[in-house]
Amino acid sequence: MVLLKRPGCFSTFLAIYASSTWAITVPSSPPSTASSVDPALLSISLEFFAFPGYMQLPSTTTCLANLAGLRGTAPAVRIGGTTQDRATYNAQLSTPVNYTVASSGDAPTSLTYGPQFFTLASQLQGDVTVGLNRQLNNQVNTLQAAQQAKSTVHNLLALELGNEPDLYGSGSPIIGSSGWSPSVDGASQKAWETALALSVGDIFQAAVYLSFPSWSTANLVPLLGSAISYVKTFSGHSYPQSACGGASTNLQTLMSHSGIVSYTRQYKSEAAAAHAQGKQYFLGETNSATCGGGDISPTFGAALWIVDYVLQGAVNGIDRLYFHQGTIGNCVSLRPLPLSSHLCPQCHRNTASGATTRPARPSTAPPSSRNSSAPSAARASQCSTTAPGAVATYALYSSANQPLRVLIYNSAYYSGSGTRSAASVPLSGLSATGSVRALRLTAPSAPARVDQGAAVTIGGGQTFAGDCSKAGAQTMETVAVSGGTATISVKASEALIVFL
Ligand SMILES: *[C@@H]1O[C@H](CO)[C@@H](O)[C@H](O)[C@H]1NC(C)=O
Ligand SMILES: *[C@@H]1O[C@H](CO)[C@@H](O)[C@H](O)[C@H]1NC(C)=O
């Protein structure tokens, strides 16, 4: 277990149990295998050129505030992506960004940005990471941008030097006569960090690779050598599926708990490599599918995927997962970019996951009662050592080691037709007498989409409007407890949070 406690923040621990059996004992204190949870475990990535546009959307502020309200800590935001490596800083530019595109769904092939870009970034509430350009091999320009970021963005956590350099094309100016490989890139990252640290300090987010495992943090660490001291954090990018080039996506596969377990486990060694250097490891850009998310990203099933994926990330030592939002309004289009380009109605997903990782107070409490000095969830565990099946069960504990919540996710796929199965999960070892309360995350089916009018709800009638504001009334269910056991029914493609 790696504990990463940030000064000034209450610590959060997560211990996780997954189970395919229906007899689950909730341990009265977190087991030794429990993982700690960063308060910003679920965070956001915004495509570089689109960032100023996102800041003009009221839904961006509202979505981020919803997450902050649930967890008591603002989500971190990373600004970056493919277009960070097409951007040139212009200290004289009077707008945040300047570019032209043939149609509104396109990403620019080249752009400039100015000081106001960083002024906007400084208005974010949480940690900010900004992705700068290395691909164009203009170190003087990137240094100028780094200095402006450092002086403007008071909440600056880290700076990236290049995005997914593993995908740099052979015509990239950074690629010299010796060609490009993990070792050449490692030497380049080292040289750039060493040069820029003189002016802006030890502030770099290193690696930023997509092509795991051939390009990895574990391989980069020895290549950096003494430059490791200039590195603040390590990042890898991760998409379980691809919609690039017309590739088809599969929601049932995405949502599968056993699939989520095996996929996420791959990054355990990456997190361990970063932790061995005393650095945090992030999936600094992630989402369901590259190239716009196919048609799965806006579905309720993808919301359930996020809940399980984020918790499995914590189990494997990943400190934060930054869910990427690409070109605004470009949710389901297929694009030539190697990265995801989608803005989807993800509020409900993020909020659901926030509710499980910050479960200290009833989420029916008014927003005014939520503040960062309130007690926090701290640890979660999988409630069984049996092989994971369709049902995952997670227990969460406070920093005082008290059980606070159980999350049950039934990943069995419900398409919307035929009989919807249900798992009946007896939770034993509960100290509550009489009853416990629960919030159900549900929808008519896994492929249901809130943007197509489907009733995607958390807690009775609560849902989220298009602007991310809460709509409808949230109600808790009551489940009887008898002899320390409560038996909970969770339908296929549903999740439930039990308040202990
Ligand atoms: C903005 O970019 C366009 C090209 O896309 C260029 O013609 C124009 O001069 C730029 N404006 C400024 C203020 O730099
Ligand atoms: C914040 O939460 C703590 C703990 O629940 C409470 O004691 C305090 O009064 C709250 N502060 C505000 C300003 O609401």
Short mmCIF file of C-alpha atoms and ligand atoms in Angstrom, two decimals:
data_model
loop_
_atom_site.label_atom_id
_atom_site.label_comp_id
_atom_site.label_asym_id
_atom_site.label_seq_id
_atom_site.Cartn_x
_atom_site.Cartn_y
_atom_site.Cartn_z
CA MET A 1 0.00 0.00 0.00
CA VAL A 2 1.25 3.43 -0.86
CA LEU A 3 0.00 6.31 1.17
CA LEU A 4 0.29 9.65 -0.48
CA LYS A 5 -0.87 12.26 1.92
CA ARG A 6 -0.88 15.79 0.71
CA PRO A 7 -0.09 18.43 3.30
CA GLY A 8 -3.15 20.35 4.27
CA CYS A 9 -5.52 17.70 2.98
CA PHE A 10 -7.26 15.07 4.97
CA SER A 11 -6.10 11.69 3.85
CA THR A 12 -8.35 9.40 1.93
CA PHE A 13 -8.00 5.66 1.80
CA LEU A 14 -9.68 3.20 -0.42
CA ALA A 15 -9.74 -0.51 0.08
CA ILE A 16 -11.58 -2.54 -2.46
CA TYR A 17 -13.24 -5.90 -2.60
CA ALA A 18 -14.80 -7.52 -5.62
CA SER A 19 -16.91 -10.57 -5.35
CA SER A 20 -18.79 -13.07 -7.39
CA THR A 21 -20.38 -14.62 -4.35
CA TRP A 22 -23.48 -13.34 -2.60
CA ALA A 23 -22.17 -13.60 0.96
CA ILE A 24 -20.18 -10.53 1.68
CA THR A 25 -18.86 -9.52 5.06
CA VAL A 26 -18.01 -5.86 5.39
CA PRO A 27 -14.83 -5.72 7.52
CA SER A 28 -15.25 -3.45 10.52
CA SER A 29 -11.91 -1.81 9.72
CA PRO A 30 -9.93 -1.51 6.48
CA PRO A 31 -7.72 -4.50 5.70
CA SER A 32 -3.96 -4.09 5.31
CA THR A 33 -4.30 -4.30 1.53
CA ALA A 34 -6.35 -1.10 1.47
CA SER A 35 -5.27 1.58 -0.95
CA SER A 36 -5.25 5.27 -0.19
CA VAL A 37 -7.30 7.58 -2.33
CA ASP A 38 -6.28 11.00 -3.53
CA PRO A 39 -9.08 13.51 -2.90
CA ALA A 40 -8.97 14.33 -6.63
CA LEU A 41 -8.96 10.66 -7.72
CA LEU A 42 -11.53 11.48 -10.39
CA SER A 43 -10.24 14.46 -12.37
CA ILE A 44 -10.71 16.07 -15.78
CA SER A 45 -8.59 16.59 -18.89
CA LEU A 46 -9.54 19.26 -21.45
CA GLU A 47 -8.18 19.34 -24.99
CA PHE A 48 -5.68 22.21 -25.26
CA PHE A 49 -7.22 24.30 -28.06
CA ALA A 50 -10.75 23.80 -26.72
CA PHE A 51 -9.93 24.82 -23.13
CA PRO A 52 -10.99 28.51 -23.46
CA GLY A 53 -14.24 27.33 -25.09
CA TYR A 54 -14.91 24.99 -22.18
CA MET A 55 -14.38 27.86 -19.77
CA GLN A 56 -17.19 29.77 -21.51
CA LEU A 57 -19.69 26.95 -20.99
CA PRO A 58 -21.69 27.27 -17.76
CA SER A 59 -21.90 23.45 -17.67
CA THR A 60 -18.12 23.19 -17.21
CA THR A 61 -18.16 25.26 -14.03
CA THR A 62 -21.29 23.50 -12.78
CA CYS A 63 -19.93 20.00 -13.47
CA LEU A 64 -16.64 20.79 -11.73
CA ALA A 65 -18.52 22.35 -8.79
CA ASN A 66 -20.76 19.28 -8.51
CA LEU A 67 -17.68 17.08 -8.17
CA ALA A 68 -16.05 19.45 -5.70
CA GLY A 69 -19.25 19.55 -3.65
CA LEU A 70 -19.44 15.77 -3.38
CA ARG A 71 -15.82 15.26 -2.47
CA GLY A 72 -14.88 18.44 -0.65
CA THR A 73 -11.94 18.90 -3.04
CA ALA A 74 -12.07 20.41 -6.49
CA PRO A 75 -11.15 17.95 -9.23
CA ALA A 76 -7.77 18.55 -10.81
CA VAL A 77 -7.75 19.72 -14.43
CA ARG A 78 -5.12 18.88 -17.01
CA ILE A 79 -5.15 21.07 -20.11
CA GLY A 80 -3.51 19.27 -23.00
CA GLY A 81 -3.75 16.73 -25.78
CA THR A 82 -2.71 16.48 -29.40
CA THR A 83 -3.17 20.21 -29.98
CA GLN A 84 -0.68 21.19 -27.23
CA ASP A 85 1.98 19.98 -29.69
CA ARG A 86 0.57 22.22 -32.44
CA ALA A 87 0.49 25.37 -30.28
CA THR A 88 2.91 28.30 -30.24
CA TYR A 89 2.90 30.85 -27.42
CA ASN A 90 2.49 34.50 -28.40
CA ALA A 91 2.98 36.90 -25.50
CA GLN A 92 1.31 39.68 -27.53
CA LEU A 93 -1.89 37.79 -28.34
CA SER A 94 -4.89 39.57 -26.83
CA THR A 95 -7.17 36.52 -26.83
CA PRO A 96 -6.63 33.18 -25.04
CA VAL A 97 -6.25 31.25 -28.33
CA ASN A 98 -6.24 32.00 -32.03
CA TYR A 99 -6.83 29.48 -34.80
CA THR A 100 -9.02 28.83 -37.79
CA VAL A 101 -10.75 25.57 -38.70
CA ALA A 102 -12.74 24.64 -41.77
CA SER A 103 -15.71 23.44 -39.71
CA SER A 104 -16.60 23.75 -36.05
CA GLY A 105 -16.00 20.08 -35.29
CA ASP A 106 -12.40 20.20 -36.45
CA ALA A 107 -9.29 20.52 -34.35
CA PRO A 108 -6.79 23.08 -35.65
CA THR A 109 -3.57 21.88 -37.25
CA SER A 110 -1.82 24.91 -35.81
CA LEU A 111 -2.69 27.55 -33.24
CA THR A 112 -1.31 30.33 -31.09
CA TYR A 113 -2.19 31.14 -27.50
CA GLY A 114 -1.49 34.08 -25.24
CA PRO A 115 -1.22 35.15 -21.60
CA GLN A 116 -5.01 35.06 -21.16
CA PHE A 117 -4.91 31.30 -21.67
CA PHE A 118 -3.11 31.06 -18.32
CA THR A 119 -5.36 33.67 -16.71
CA LEU A 120 -8.29 31.37 -17.50
CA ALA A 121 -6.39 28.39 -16.08
CA SER A 122 -5.82 30.30 -12.86
CA GLN A 123 -9.60 30.55 -12.40
CA LEU A 124 -9.91 26.78 -11.94
CA GLN A 125 -10.40 25.72 -8.33
CA GLY A 126 -8.27 22.57 -8.22
CA ASP A 127 -4.74 21.57 -9.24
CA VAL A 128 -3.91 22.61 -12.80
CA THR A 129 -1.53 20.79 -15.14
CA VAL A 130 -0.74 22.44 -18.48
CA GLY A 131 0.59 20.57 -21.49
CA LEU A 132 3.23 22.47 -23.46
CA ASN A 133 4.78 21.82 -26.87
CA ARG A 134 7.89 19.72 -27.47
CA GLN A 135 7.05 18.32 -30.90
CA LEU A 136 7.82 21.60 -32.71
CA ASN A 137 11.27 21.67 -31.07
CA ASN A 138 10.97 25.35 -30.12
CA GLN A 139 12.39 25.28 -26.60
CA VAL A 140 12.66 29.07 -26.35
CA ASN A 141 8.95 29.44 -27.02
CA THR A 142 7.97 26.64 -24.63
CA LEU A 143 10.14 28.19 -21.92
CA GLN A 144 8.37 31.52 -22.38
CA ALA A 145 5.01 29.78 -21.98
CA ALA A 146 6.26 27.85 -18.94
CA GLN A 147 7.38 31.09 -17.27
CA GLN A 148 4.02 32.72 -17.93
CA ALA A 149 2.23 29.64 -16.53
CA LYS A 150 4.43 29.69 -13.45
CA SER A 151 3.78 33.38 -12.76
CA THR A 152 0.02 33.34 -13.53
CA VAL A 153 -1.40 29.99 -12.46
CA HIS A 154 -1.23 30.02 -8.65
CA ASN A 155 -2.66 26.48 -8.51
CA LEU A 156 -0.18 25.06 -11.05
CA LEU A 157 0.71 21.46 -10.21
CA ALA A 158 2.78 20.45 -13.22
CA LEU A 159 3.80 21.18 -16.82
CA GLU A 160 3.99 18.56 -19.55
CA LEU A 161 6.64 18.81 -22.26
CA GLY A 162 4.89 17.13 -25.17
CA ASN A 163 1.83 14.94 -25.54
CA GLU A 164 2.14 11.27 -26.46
CA PRO A 165 5.62 11.64 -27.96
CA ASP A 166 5.42 7.93 -28.81
CA LEU A 167 3.08 8.96 -31.64
CA TYR A 168 5.19 11.78 -33.06
CA GLY A 169 5.29 11.46 -36.84
CA SER A 170 8.59 11.11 -38.68
CA GLY A 171 8.24 14.73 -39.90
CA SER A 172 8.12 16.12 -36.34
CA PRO A 173 10.77 18.84 -35.89
CA ILE A 174 11.90 17.29 -32.56
CA ILE A 175 12.95 14.12 -34.38
CA GLY A 176 16.51 14.49 -35.55
CA SER A 177 18.72 12.34 -37.69
CA SER A 178 18.98 9.61 -35.06
CA GLY A 179 15.29 8.76 -35.41
CA TRP A 180 12.82 8.29 -32.59
CA SER A 181 12.55 5.58 -29.97
CA PRO A 182 11.83 5.31 -26.25
CA SER A 183 15.50 5.91 -25.47
CA VAL A 184 15.82 8.92 -27.80
CA ASP A 185 12.64 10.40 -26.35
CA GLY A 186 13.91 9.69 -22.82
CA ALA A 187 17.07 11.65 -23.58
CA SER A 188 14.94 14.45 -25.04
CA GLN A 189 12.66 14.59 -21.97
CA LYS A 190 15.74 14.68 -19.75
CA ALA A 191 17.38 17.50 -21.75
CA TRP A 192 14.24 19.64 -21.86
CA GLU A 193 13.45 19.18 -18.15
CA THR A 194 17.04 19.97 -17.22
CA ALA A 195 17.06 23.15 -19.33
CA LEU A 196 13.65 24.46 -18.27
CA ALA A 197 13.97 23.58 -14.57
CA LEU A 198 16.61 26.30 -14.27
CA SER A 199 13.83 28.85 -14.79
CA VAL A 200 10.63 27.19 -13.60
CA GLY A 201 11.74 24.60 -11.06
CA ASP A 202 10.95 20.93 -10.50
CA ILE A 203 7.51 20.93 -12.01
CA PHE A 204 7.33 18.49 -14.89
CA GLN A 205 4.79 15.78 -15.61
CA ALA A 206 6.92 13.20 -17.40
CA ALA A 207 6.26 10.26 -19.74
CA VAL A 208 2.77 11.19 -21.09
CA TYR A 209 2.82 8.05 -23.26
CA LEU A 210 -0.12 6.27 -24.85
CA SER A 211 1.59 3.16 -26.21
CA PHE A 212 1.88 1.08 -23.04
CA PRO A 213 3.73 -1.21 -22.53
CA SER A 214 6.27 -0.50 -25.31
CA TRP A 215 6.55 3.07 -24.04
CA SER A 216 6.32 3.26 -20.26
CA THR A 217 7.12 5.17 -17.10
CA ALA A 218 9.05 2.15 -15.84
CA ASN A 219 11.37 2.36 -18.88
CA LEU A 220 11.65 6.14 -18.72
CA VAL A 221 12.76 6.37 -15.08
CA PRO A 222 16.31 5.02 -15.60
CA LEU A 223 16.67 7.10 -18.79
CA LEU A 224 15.99 10.29 -16.84
CA GLY A 225 18.76 9.57 -14.36
CA SER A 226 19.45 12.57 -12.16
CA ALA A 227 16.79 14.62 -14.02
CA ILE A 228 14.23 12.66 -12.04
CA SER A 229 14.51 15.44 -9.46
CA TYR A 230 12.90 17.85 -11.96
CA VAL A 231 9.88 15.56 -12.30
CA LYS A 232 6.81 16.26 -10.19
CA THR A 233 4.46 13.56 -11.49
CA PHE A 234 4.29 10.78 -14.08
CA SER A 235 1.44 10.30 -16.52
CA GLY A 236 0.24 7.61 -18.88
CA HIS A 237 -2.71 7.79 -21.26
CA SER A 238 -5.22 5.01 -21.38
CA TYR A 239 -8.26 4.15 -23.48
CA PRO A 240 -9.68 0.63 -23.23
CA GLN A 241 -11.27 0.89 -26.67
CA SER A 242 -10.70 2.70 -29.95
CA ALA A 243 -13.12 4.20 -32.43
CA CYS A 244 -10.30 5.37 -34.72
CA GLY A 245 -10.53 4.66 -38.41
CA GLY A 246 -14.07 3.38 -38.04
CA ALA A 247 -13.15 0.71 -35.46
CA SER A 248 -16.21 -0.56 -33.63
CA THR A 249 -16.70 -0.23 -29.91
CA ASN A 250 -18.51 -2.55 -27.53
CA LEU A 251 -20.33 -1.28 -24.46
CA GLN A 252 -20.87 -4.70 -22.91
CA THR A 253 -17.13 -5.37 -23.04
CA LEU A 254 -16.36 -1.92 -21.62
CA MET A 255 -18.69 -2.42 -18.65
CA SER A 256 -17.58 -5.93 -17.73
CA HIS A 257 -16.18 -5.94 -14.21
CA SER A 258 -13.69 -8.74 -14.93
CA GLY A 259 -12.58 -6.84 -18.03
CA ILE A 260 -12.11 -3.66 -15.98
CA VAL A 261 -10.07 -5.59 -13.41
CA SER A 262 -7.70 -7.12 -15.97
CA TYR A 263 -7.36 -3.91 -17.99
CA THR A 264 -6.62 -1.64 -15.05
CA ARG A 265 -4.18 -4.08 -13.45
CA GLN A 266 -1.79 -3.45 -16.35
CA TYR A 267 -0.94 -0.05 -14.88
CA LYS A 268 -0.01 -1.34 -11.42
CA SER A 269 3.65 -1.66 -12.37
CA GLU A 270 3.64 1.86 -13.83
CA ALA A 271 2.27 3.30 -10.59
CA ALA A 272 4.84 1.31 -8.63
CA ALA A 273 7.68 2.66 -10.80
CA ALA A 274 6.58 6.24 -10.08
CA HIS A 275 6.00 5.61 -6.39
CA ALA A 276 9.49 4.10 -6.08
CA GLN A 277 10.75 7.57 -7.04
CA GLY A 278 8.42 9.27 -4.56
CA LYS A 279 6.21 10.62 -7.38
CA GLN A 280 2.51 10.29 -8.05
CA TYR A 281 1.29 8.30 -11.06
CA PHE A 282 -1.73 9.50 -13.01
CA LEU A 283 -3.72 8.27 -15.94
CA GLY A 284 -3.38 11.85 -17.12
CA GLU A 285 -5.73 11.35 -20.04
CA THR A 286 -8.29 8.58 -20.20
CA ASN A 287 -11.80 7.77 -21.33
CA SER A 288 -13.80 4.96 -22.89
CA ALA A 289 -12.63 5.04 -26.52
CA THR A 290 -10.22 7.09 -28.65
CA CYS A 291 -11.36 9.13 -31.64
CA GLY A 292 -14.53 10.49 -30.19
CA GLY A 293 -15.70 7.64 -27.98
CA GLY A 294 -17.55 5.77 -30.73
CA ASP A 295 -21.17 5.68 -29.73
CA ILE A 296 -20.51 4.26 -26.26
CA SER A 297 -19.15 7.30 -24.42
CA PRO A 298 -22.49 9.08 -23.83
CA THR A 299 -24.29 5.99 -22.51
CA PHE A 300 -25.36 5.11 -18.99
CA GLY A 301 -23.26 1.95 -19.23
CA ALA A 302 -20.15 4.07 -19.71
CA ALA A 303 -21.13 5.94 -16.53
CA LEU A 304 -21.14 2.62 -14.67
CA TRP A 305 -17.78 1.80 -16.27
CA ILE A 306 -16.32 5.01 -14.84
CA VAL A 307 -17.38 4.11 -11.31
CA ASP A 308 -15.71 0.69 -11.41
CA TYR A 309 -12.68 1.83 -13.45
CA VAL A 310 -11.88 4.70 -11.08
CA LEU A 311 -12.05 2.43 -8.04
CA GLN A 312 -9.95 -0.26 -9.73
CA GLY A 313 -7.48 2.48 -10.61
CA ALA A 314 -7.12 3.31 -6.94
CA VAL A 315 -6.71 -0.39 -6.07
CA ASN A 316 -3.78 -0.57 -8.47
CA GLY A 317 -2.07 2.51 -7.08
CA ILE A 318 -3.12 5.02 -9.74
CA ASP A 319 -3.37 8.32 -7.88
CA ARG A 320 -5.70 10.13 -10.28
CA LEU A 321 -7.63 9.46 -13.48
CA TYR A 322 -8.22 12.48 -15.73
CA PHE A 323 -11.24 11.94 -18.00
CA HIS A 324 -10.59 13.63 -21.32
CA GLN A 325 -13.00 15.98 -23.06
CA GLY A 326 -12.08 16.75 -26.64
CA THR A 327 -13.55 18.97 -29.31
CA ILE A 328 -16.67 20.64 -27.94
CA GLY A 329 -19.86 19.09 -29.25
CA ASN A 330 -18.02 16.36 -31.09
CA CYS A 331 -19.15 13.46 -29.02
CA VAL A 332 -19.71 10.66 -31.46
CA SER A 333 -17.93 11.66 -34.61
CA LEU A 334 -15.00 9.67 -35.88
CA ARG A 335 -11.95 11.80 -36.21
CA PRO A 336 -8.45 11.43 -37.62
CA LEU A 337 -6.91 12.54 -34.32
CA PRO A 338 -5.30 9.74 -32.37
CA LEU A 339 -7.00 11.06 -29.26
CA SER A 340 -10.49 11.05 -28.04
CA SER A 341 -12.48 14.07 -29.07
CA HIS A 342 -15.70 14.14 -27.23
CA LEU A 343 -17.82 16.27 -25.01
CA CYS A 344 -20.52 14.11 -23.62
CA PRO A 345 -23.10 14.50 -20.91
CA GLN A 346 -20.85 12.95 -18.33
CA CYS A 347 -22.04 14.85 -15.33
CA HIS A 348 -24.09 11.99 -14.00
CA ARG A 349 -21.17 9.64 -14.31
CA ASN A 350 -18.72 11.80 -12.56
CA THR A 351 -21.13 12.67 -9.83
CA ALA A 352 -21.95 9.07 -9.17
CA SER A 353 -18.34 8.18 -8.78
CA GLY A 354 -17.70 11.18 -6.60
CA ALA A 355 -20.49 10.05 -4.35
CA THR A 356 -18.72 6.80 -3.69
CA THR A 357 -15.30 8.24 -3.08
CA ARG A 358 -16.57 10.97 -0.83
CA PRO A 359 -19.30 9.31 1.12
CA ALA A 360 -18.87 10.84 4.54
CA ARG A 361 -22.13 12.74 4.67
CA PRO A 362 -25.53 11.97 3.22
CA SER A 363 -25.55 13.33 -0.31
CA THR A 364 -29.00 14.68 0.45
CA ALA A 365 -27.31 17.32 2.57
CA PRO A 366 -27.65 20.82 1.11
CA PRO A 367 -24.56 22.09 -0.71
CA SER A 368 -23.96 24.71 1.97
CA SER A 369 -23.17 21.98 4.47
CA ARG A 370 -20.43 20.55 2.26
CA ASN A 371 -16.95 21.80 2.93
CA SER A 372 -13.48 20.46 2.93
CA SER A 373 -13.15 20.23 6.68
CA ALA A 374 -15.98 17.74 6.81
CA PRO A 375 -15.02 14.12 7.53
CA SER A 376 -13.90 12.20 4.48
CA ALA A 377 -14.06 8.71 3.10
CA ALA A 378 -10.72 7.11 3.27
CA ARG A 379 -10.30 3.51 2.26
CA ALA A 380 -12.11 0.86 0.27
CA SER A 381 -11.72 -2.88 -0.11
CA GLN A 382 -13.04 -5.59 -2.32
CA CYS A 383 -15.29 -7.66 -0.12
CA SER A 384 -14.09 -11.09 -1.18
CA THR A 385 -11.02 -12.79 -2.48
CA THR A 386 -12.90 -14.91 -4.98
CA ALA A 387 -12.39 -14.36 -8.68
CA PRO A 388 -14.24 -11.30 -9.84
CA GLY A 389 -17.55 -11.97 -11.55
CA ALA A 390 -20.30 -9.69 -12.78
CA VAL A 391 -20.79 -8.07 -9.36
CA ALA A 392 -18.21 -5.85 -7.71
CA THR A 393 -18.53 -4.77 -4.10
CA TYR A 394 -16.38 -2.07 -2.56
CA ALA A 395 -16.25 -0.94 1.06
CA LEU A 396 -15.08 2.53 1.96
CA TYR A 397 -13.69 3.70 5.26
CA SER A 398 -13.05 7.00 6.95
CA SER A 399 -9.60 8.19 7.92
CA ALA A 400 -10.60 7.07 11.42
CA ASN A 401 -10.99 3.54 9.94
CA GLN A 402 -14.76 3.47 10.29
CA PRO A 403 -16.78 1.78 7.54
CA LEU A 404 -18.79 4.48 5.75
CA ARG A 405 -20.18 3.14 2.49
CA VAL A 406 -20.48 0.04 0.39
CA LEU A 407 -20.72 0.35 -3.38
CA ILE A 408 -22.27 -2.54 -5.28
CA TYR A 409 -21.95 -2.65 -9.08
CA ASN A 410 -23.75 -5.28 -11.12
CA SER A 411 -21.91 -5.24 -14.44
CA ALA A 412 -24.21 -7.79 -16.12
CA TYR A 413 -25.30 -6.17 -19.38
CA TYR A 414 -28.93 -5.17 -19.86
CA SER A 415 -29.68 -4.12 -23.42
CA GLY A 416 -33.18 -2.85 -22.67
CA SER A 417 -35.11 -5.83 -24.00
CA GLY A 418 -35.95 -9.13 -22.35
CA THR A 419 -35.92 -9.83 -18.64
CA ARG A 420 -33.57 -7.75 -16.50
CA SER A 421 -31.79 -10.00 -14.05
CA ALA A 422 -30.94 -8.91 -10.51
CA ALA A 423 -28.24 -9.89 -8.04
CA SER A 424 -29.27 -10.29 -4.43
CA VAL A 425 -26.32 -9.34 -2.26
CA PRO A 426 -26.36 -10.04 1.47
CA LEU A 427 -24.03 -7.64 3.30
CA SER A 428 -23.10 -8.97 6.72
CA GLY A 429 -21.08 -7.62 9.60
CA LEU A 430 -22.99 -4.35 9.68
CA SER A 431 -23.12 -2.48 12.97
CA ALA A 432 -26.35 -0.70 12.02
CA THR A 433 -29.54 -1.92 13.59
CA GLY A 434 -32.96 -1.52 12.03
CA SER A 435 -32.04 -0.32 8.58
CA VAL A 436 -29.49 1.30 6.30
CA ARG A 437 -30.10 3.84 3.56
CA ALA A 438 -29.03 3.48 -0.06
CA LEU A 439 -28.80 5.50 -3.28
CA ARG A 440 -29.46 3.69 -6.54
CA LEU A 441 -27.82 4.65 -9.83
CA THR A 442 -30.09 3.39 -12.57
CA ALA A 443 -31.48 3.87 -16.06
CA PRO A 444 -33.80 1.94 -18.38
CA SER A 445 -30.82 0.10 -19.92
CA ALA A 446 -27.04 0.18 -20.32
CA PRO A 447 -27.17 1.94 -23.73
CA ALA A 448 -29.63 4.56 -22.41
CA ARG A 449 -28.53 8.14 -23.00
CA VAL A 450 -29.56 11.11 -20.93
CA ASP A 451 -29.06 13.37 -23.96
CA GLN A 452 -31.71 11.32 -25.76
CA GLY A 453 -34.18 11.78 -22.94
CA ALA A 454 -33.60 8.57 -20.97
CA ALA A 455 -34.21 8.71 -17.23
CA VAL A 456 -30.71 8.29 -15.84
CA THR A 457 -31.05 8.84 -12.11
CA ILE A 458 -29.15 8.66 -8.84
CA GLY A 459 -31.42 8.34 -5.81
CA GLY A 460 -35.04 8.22 -6.97
CA GLY A 461 -35.79 11.21 -9.18
CA GLN A 462 -32.46 13.01 -9.18
CA THR A 463 -30.86 13.57 -12.53
CA PHE A 464 -28.84 16.29 -14.23
CA ALA A 465 -29.97 18.84 -16.78
CA GLY A 466 -28.03 19.60 -19.95
CA ASP A 467 -26.21 22.41 -18.15
CA CYS A 468 -25.09 19.91 -15.48
CA SER A 469 -27.31 21.41 -12.79
CA LYS A 470 -29.15 19.00 -10.52
CA ALA A 471 -32.76 18.31 -11.41
CA GLY A 472 -35.44 16.34 -9.58
CA ALA A 473 -35.59 15.16 -6.01
CA GLN A 474 -33.10 12.68 -4.56
CA THR A 475 -34.55 10.05 -2.30
CA MET A 476 -32.86 7.29 -0.34
CA GLU A 477 -34.03 3.72 -0.25
CA THR A 478 -34.29 1.96 3.10
CA VAL A 479 -33.01 -1.59 3.48
CA ALA A 480 -33.80 -3.61 6.61
CA VAL A 481 -30.89 -4.91 8.71
CA SER A 482 -31.41 -8.10 10.63
CA GLY A 483 -28.67 -9.63 12.74
CA GLY A 484 -26.11 -7.37 11.10
CA THR A 485 -27.12 -8.40 7.57
CA ALA A 486 -28.88 -6.39 4.88
CA THR A 487 -29.84 -8.07 1.62
CA ILE A 488 -29.61 -5.70 -1.32
CA SER A 489 -31.02 -6.21 -4.79
CA VAL A 490 -29.06 -4.69 -7.67
CA LYS A 491 -30.31 -5.18 -11.20
CA ALA A 492 -28.16 -5.87 -14.25
CA SER A 493 -26.45 -2.60 -15.31
CA GLU A 494 -27.09 -0.81 -12.03
CA ALA A 495 -25.05 0.40 -9.07
CA LEU A 496 -25.99 1.19 -5.50
CA ILE A 497 -24.31 3.05 -2.66
CA VAL A 498 -25.15 1.84 0.83
CA PHE A 499 -24.68 4.30 3.69
CA LEU A 500 -23.38 2.40 6.71
C1 LIG B 1 -5.15 34.58 -35.94
O1 LIG B 1 -4.87 33.50 -36.81
C2 LIG B 1 -5.11 33.76 -38.17
C3 LIG B 1 -4.79 32.53 -38.94
O2 LIG B 1 -5.52 31.45 -38.44
C4 LIG B 1 -4.25 34.93 -38.63
O3 LIG B 1 -4.56 35.24 -39.96
C5 LIG B 1 -4.50 36.14 -37.74
O4 LIG B 1 -3.61 37.17 -38.09
C6 LIG B 1 -4.30 35.76 -36.28
N1 LIG B 1 -4.63 36.87 -35.42
C7 LIG B 1 -3.81 37.33 -34.49
C8 LIG B 1 -4.32 38.48 -33.69
O5 LIG B 1 -2.72 36.84 -34.28
C1 LIG B 2 -17.59 22.32 7.67
O1 LIG B 2 -17.74 20.98 8.11
C2 LIG B 2 -17.39 20.81 9.46
C3 LIG B 2 -17.48 19.33 9.75
O2 LIG B 2 -18.70 18.78 9.32
C4 LIG B 2 -18.33 21.65 10.34
O3 LIG B 2 -17.99 21.50 11.69
C5 LIG B 2 -18.20 23.12 9.95
O4 LIG B 2 -19.13 23.88 10.65
C6 LIG B 2 -18.45 23.28 8.46
N1 LIG B 2 -18.13 24.63 8.07
C7 LIG B 2 -18.94 25.34 7.29
C8 LIG B 2 -18.48 26.71 6.95
O5 LIG B 2 -20.00 24.93 6.85
#
